[in-house]
Short mmCIF file of C-alpha atoms in Angstrom, two decimals:
data_model
loop_
_atom_site.label_atom_id
_atom_site.label_comp_id
_atom_site.label_asym_id
_atom_site.label_seq_id
_atom_site.Cartn_x
_atom_site.Cartn_y
_atom_site.Cartn_z
CA LYS A 5 -43.18 -3.16 -35.02
CA GLN A 6 -46.04 -2.13 -32.61
CA GLU A 7 -45.64 1.28 -31.06
CA VAL A 8 -47.92 2.73 -28.26
CA THR A 9 -48.12 6.34 -27.63
CA GLN A 10 -49.93 8.01 -24.66
CA ILE A 11 -50.95 11.54 -24.68
CA PRO A 12 -50.70 13.66 -22.62
CA ALA A 13 -47.62 12.71 -20.81
CA ALA A 14 -48.77 14.48 -17.60
CA LEU A 15 -52.19 15.88 -16.69
CA SER A 16 -53.17 18.03 -13.47
CA VAL A 17 -56.85 18.45 -12.66
CA PRO A 18 -59.03 19.66 -9.78
CA GLU A 19 -61.08 17.32 -7.89
CA GLY A 20 -64.17 16.51 -9.26
CA GLU A 21 -63.28 16.84 -12.89
CA ASN A 22 -64.06 14.19 -15.54
CA LEU A 23 -60.96 13.46 -17.68
CA VAL A 24 -59.91 11.37 -20.67
CA LEU A 25 -56.54 9.59 -21.22
CA ASN A 26 -55.61 8.72 -24.66
CA CYS A 27 -53.49 5.81 -26.01
CA SER A 28 -52.94 5.03 -29.72
CA PHE A 29 -51.14 2.11 -31.38
CA THR A 30 -49.68 1.71 -34.80
CA ASP A 31 -50.81 -1.84 -35.68
CA SER A 32 -54.35 -2.55 -35.36
CA ALA A 33 -53.90 -6.58 -35.31
CA ILE A 34 -54.26 -6.72 -31.50
CA TYR A 35 -55.38 -9.36 -29.23
CA ASN A 36 -56.46 -7.17 -26.42
CA LEU A 37 -55.68 -3.79 -24.80
CA GLN A 38 -55.13 -3.53 -21.19
CA TRP A 39 -55.12 -0.14 -18.90
CA PHE A 40 -53.11 -0.17 -15.90
CA ARG A 41 -52.41 2.18 -12.92
CA GLN A 42 -49.03 2.42 -11.19
CA ASP A 43 -48.35 4.29 -8.03
CA PRO A 44 -44.72 5.70 -7.40
CA GLY A 45 -42.29 2.83 -6.77
CA LYS A 46 -45.03 0.21 -7.13
CA GLY A 47 -46.07 -2.52 -9.52
CA LEU A 48 -48.94 -2.29 -12.02
CA THR A 49 -52.65 -2.81 -11.10
CA SER A 50 -54.76 -3.84 -13.85
CA LEU A 51 -57.70 -1.43 -14.26
CA LEU A 52 -59.60 -2.62 -17.45
CA LEU A 53 -59.02 -5.12 -20.40
CA ILE A 54 -60.79 -4.94 -23.56
CA GLN A 55 -60.75 -7.76 -26.02
CA SER A 56 -60.14 -6.96 -29.72
CA SER A 57 -63.83 -7.69 -30.57
CA GLN A 58 -65.18 -5.54 -27.75
CA ARG A 59 -65.73 -1.60 -27.96
CA GLU A 60 -65.78 -0.57 -24.25
CA GLN A 61 -65.44 -1.89 -20.65
CA THR A 62 -66.50 -0.19 -17.46
CA SER A 63 -65.61 -0.55 -13.80
CA GLY A 64 -67.03 1.95 -11.28
CA ARG A 65 -65.85 5.55 -12.49
CA LEU A 66 -63.67 3.93 -15.16
CA ASN A 67 -64.73 3.41 -18.64
CA ALA A 68 -62.31 2.26 -21.48
CA SER A 69 -62.98 2.39 -25.12
CA LEU A 70 -61.45 0.82 -28.05
CA ASP A 71 -61.39 1.66 -31.85
CA LYS A 72 -59.36 -1.02 -33.25
CA SER A 73 -59.45 0.27 -36.90
CA SER A 74 -58.18 3.62 -35.94
CA GLY A 75 -55.66 2.29 -33.39
CA ARG A 76 -57.14 4.23 -30.37
CA SER A 77 -58.24 3.61 -26.93
CA THR A 78 -59.45 6.09 -24.16
CA LEU A 79 -59.75 5.89 -20.49
CA TYR A 80 -62.47 8.09 -19.03
CA ILE A 81 -62.45 8.78 -15.44
CA ALA A 82 -65.49 10.41 -13.90
CA ALA A 83 -65.57 12.66 -10.96
CA SER A 84 -61.89 12.45 -10.21
CA GLN A 85 -60.61 12.25 -6.72
CA PRO A 86 -57.05 12.81 -5.17
CA GLY A 87 -56.58 9.05 -4.69
CA ASP A 88 -56.73 8.62 -8.45
CA SER A 89 -53.36 10.53 -8.74
CA ALA A 90 -50.96 7.78 -10.27
CA THR A 91 -49.52 6.88 -13.79
CA TYR A 92 -51.70 5.29 -15.96
CA LEU A 93 -50.33 2.96 -18.53
CA CYS A 94 -51.90 1.48 -21.76
CA ALA A 95 -50.76 -1.81 -23.37
CA VAL A 96 -51.56 -4.08 -26.27
CA ILE A 97 -50.99 -7.65 -26.98
CA GLN A 98 -50.52 -8.22 -30.69
CA GLY A 99 -52.24 -11.29 -32.06
CA GLY A 100 -49.98 -14.17 -32.39
CA SER A 101 -47.64 -12.51 -29.65
CA GLU A 102 -47.20 -13.16 -26.16
CA LYS A 103 -45.70 -9.65 -25.40
CA LEU A 104 -47.55 -6.72 -23.80
CA VAL A 105 -46.25 -3.43 -25.61
CA PHE A 106 -46.49 -0.54 -23.31
CA GLY A 107 -46.79 3.26 -23.71
CA LYS A 108 -44.74 5.49 -21.64
CA GLY A 109 -47.99 6.32 -19.50
CA THR A 110 -49.84 9.49 -18.28
CA LYS A 111 -49.05 10.94 -15.06
CA LEU A 112 -52.19 12.20 -13.44
CA THR A 113 -52.38 14.44 -10.49
CA VAL A 114 -55.80 15.28 -8.92
CA ASN A 115 -55.62 18.33 -6.77
CA PRO A 116 -57.98 18.66 -3.90
CA ASP B 17 -55.08 -16.09 -3.75
CA THR B 18 -52.44 -13.60 -2.60
CA GLY B 19 -51.49 -12.28 -5.98
CA VAL B 20 -47.96 -12.21 -7.70
CA SER B 21 -45.31 -12.00 -5.02
CA GLN B 22 -41.78 -10.73 -5.72
CA ASP B 23 -38.59 -10.91 -3.65
CA PRO B 24 -36.61 -8.81 -2.73
CA ARG B 25 -38.44 -5.64 -3.15
CA HIS B 26 -35.24 -3.78 -3.06
CA LYS B 27 -31.70 -4.61 -3.77
CA ILE B 28 -28.60 -2.49 -3.99
CA THR B 29 -25.45 -3.98 -5.11
CA LYS B 30 -21.96 -2.93 -6.37
CA ARG B 31 -21.30 -3.23 -10.07
CA GLY B 32 -19.81 -6.78 -10.97
CA GLN B 33 -21.89 -8.52 -8.32
CA ASN B 34 -24.56 -11.12 -9.33
CA VAL B 35 -27.91 -10.61 -8.23
CA THR B 36 -31.29 -12.99 -8.32
CA PHE B 37 -34.89 -12.10 -8.15
CA ARG B 38 -37.57 -14.44 -7.24
CA CYS B 39 -41.23 -14.35 -8.46
CA ASP B 40 -44.05 -16.49 -7.22
CA PRO B 41 -47.05 -16.06 -9.67
CA ILE B 42 -50.75 -16.61 -8.76
CA SER B 43 -51.38 -20.30 -8.10
CA GLU B 44 -52.60 -22.25 -11.32
CA HIS B 45 -51.39 -19.37 -13.75
CA ASN B 46 -49.32 -21.39 -16.21
CA ARG B 47 -47.81 -18.24 -17.86
CA LEU B 48 -45.13 -16.18 -16.24
CA TYR B 49 -43.53 -13.04 -17.61
CA TRP B 50 -40.50 -10.83 -16.74
CA TYR B 51 -40.31 -7.13 -17.59
CA ARG B 52 -37.92 -4.28 -17.11
CA GLN B 53 -39.00 -0.68 -16.37
CA THR B 54 -36.80 2.33 -16.27
CA LEU B 55 -37.65 5.57 -14.83
CA GLY B 56 -40.17 7.35 -16.84
CA GLN B 57 -40.58 4.61 -19.45
CA GLY B 58 -43.25 1.78 -19.83
CA PRO B 59 -42.24 -1.74 -18.82
CA GLU B 60 -40.40 -3.68 -21.55
CA PHE B 61 -40.66 -7.30 -22.29
CA LEU B 62 -37.82 -9.68 -21.17
CA THR B 63 -39.04 -13.25 -21.42
CA TYR B 64 -41.96 -15.54 -20.74
CA PHE B 65 -42.64 -19.10 -19.64
CA GLN B 66 -45.50 -21.42 -20.30
CA ASN B 67 -45.22 -23.72 -17.47
CA GLU B 68 -41.59 -24.52 -17.19
CA ALA B 69 -40.87 -23.92 -20.76
CA GLN B 70 -39.25 -20.45 -21.70
CA LEU B 71 -40.75 -19.71 -24.80
CA GLU B 72 -39.51 -16.43 -25.82
CA LYS B 73 -36.58 -14.12 -24.87
CA SER B 74 -36.05 -10.39 -25.77
CA ARG B 75 -32.92 -9.21 -27.33
CA LEU B 76 -32.69 -6.99 -24.30
CA LEU B 77 -31.99 -10.11 -22.19
CA SER B 78 -28.14 -10.38 -22.75
CA ASP B 79 -25.95 -13.32 -21.84
CA ARG B 80 -25.60 -12.03 -18.47
CA PHE B 81 -29.34 -12.46 -17.70
CA SER B 82 -30.83 -16.11 -17.18
CA ALA B 83 -34.34 -16.86 -16.15
CA GLU B 84 -35.73 -20.19 -15.06
CA ARG B 85 -38.96 -21.64 -13.85
CA PRO B 86 -38.30 -25.07 -12.48
CA LYS B 87 -41.37 -27.14 -11.98
CA GLY B 88 -43.45 -24.57 -13.62
CA SER B 89 -44.16 -22.71 -10.23
CA PHE B 90 -41.75 -19.95 -9.11
CA SER B 91 -39.26 -18.20 -11.30
CA THR B 92 -35.92 -16.60 -10.70
CA LEU B 93 -34.25 -13.98 -12.81
CA GLU B 94 -30.51 -13.75 -12.40
CA ILE B 95 -28.25 -11.06 -13.50
CA GLN B 96 -24.36 -11.67 -13.56
CA ARG B 97 -21.64 -9.22 -13.37
CA THR B 98 -24.20 -6.42 -12.98
CA GLU B 99 -23.61 -2.99 -14.63
CA GLN B 100 -25.02 0.35 -13.57
CA GLY B 101 -27.32 0.22 -16.77
CA ASP B 102 -29.03 -2.82 -15.00
CA SER B 103 -30.51 -0.40 -12.54
CA ALA B 104 -34.16 -0.58 -12.94
CA MET B 105 -37.59 -2.23 -11.67
CA TYR B 106 -38.05 -5.80 -12.55
CA LEU B 107 -41.57 -6.68 -12.71
CA CYS B 108 -43.11 -10.16 -12.84
CA ALA B 109 -46.42 -10.96 -14.14
CA SER B 110 -48.60 -14.09 -14.46
CA SER B 111 -51.47 -14.98 -16.64
CA PRO B 112 -53.83 -17.90 -16.78
CA ARG B 113 -54.06 -17.56 -20.42
CA THR B 114 -54.71 -21.00 -21.97
CA GLY B 115 -56.79 -21.67 -25.06
CA THR B 116 -58.67 -19.32 -27.22
CA SER B 117 -61.36 -18.39 -24.65
CA ASN B 118 -59.02 -16.72 -22.27
CA THR B 119 -58.72 -13.02 -22.08
CA GLY B 120 -55.04 -12.91 -21.90
CA GLU B 121 -55.17 -10.58 -18.88
CA LEU B 122 -51.79 -10.22 -16.95
CA PHE B 123 -51.49 -9.62 -13.17
CA PHE B 124 -48.36 -7.90 -12.01
CA GLY B 125 -46.32 -8.07 -8.77
CA GLU B 126 -44.83 -5.07 -6.87
CA GLY B 127 -41.65 -5.42 -8.69
CA SER B 128 -38.03 -5.72 -7.47
CA ARG B 129 -36.11 -2.45 -7.69
CA LEU B 130 -32.41 -3.00 -8.47
CA THR B 131 -29.76 -0.06 -7.96
CA VAL B 132 -26.31 -0.97 -9.09
CA LEU B 133 -23.53 1.46 -7.63
#
C-alpha cells in the first residue's frame, strides 16, 4: 500500500528565504507526482506535475525534483513571500491506478 | 474554461438528513474524481468516473454514499442519513487523461464543506 509522508508538518520562515519541502513515498512504481497548494478552507491548486520519467519541473520561483528510485521529491521555493503562506500537498498516482495518494501536507508560514 | 465548479460550497445539516453535492468538471475532461478531506489530513480517494461509468469505489464509500455521472458531464455525490463523522470537505477533480500520452494531471474544485450537527 502506497504511503506518502511530508516533512516538516509545519514551517515558518522570514520573507525572502529560500526553502525546501520534502515528500517521500514508499512504492517507487509511480505514474506521476503532483504538488498542490491549498489555502485555508479552499480547494487544491495544482503547482507542478512530474512524470515518472522526469527528474524535475520548474514554474517561476518553484522547482520540484523527483528521485523515483529513492522514493523522494522536493519542492524548492525561492525568495519566499507572505503570499506563499499555505499548505503544500504532495500526491502520487501509482502505475496502473487512478487514485492520487496524498501526504498530510506541510503548512508554510512566510512572515513579513 | 471556468475550472471545476462545486455546489454548494457550504452545507450545514442535522444528523440523519440527506445531502447532495454537485460537481461540474472542466469541459471535455472525461475523468471525474471525488475525494474527502478532514481537518489536518490529505484528501482521500472516494470514487472516479470515466465518462458516465463509475470505475472504482473506495472502501470509504459506505452504502450511504452514492455517486452518479449521468451522460458523462456533471456528477452528484449523495450522502443519506448523514452522521457526524461525515463532516468533511468533499473535493471534486477532473482530468483529461486519455491514452498513454496524457500527463494524468488532476484539477480540483473549491470543495463542498459539510457540517453535520
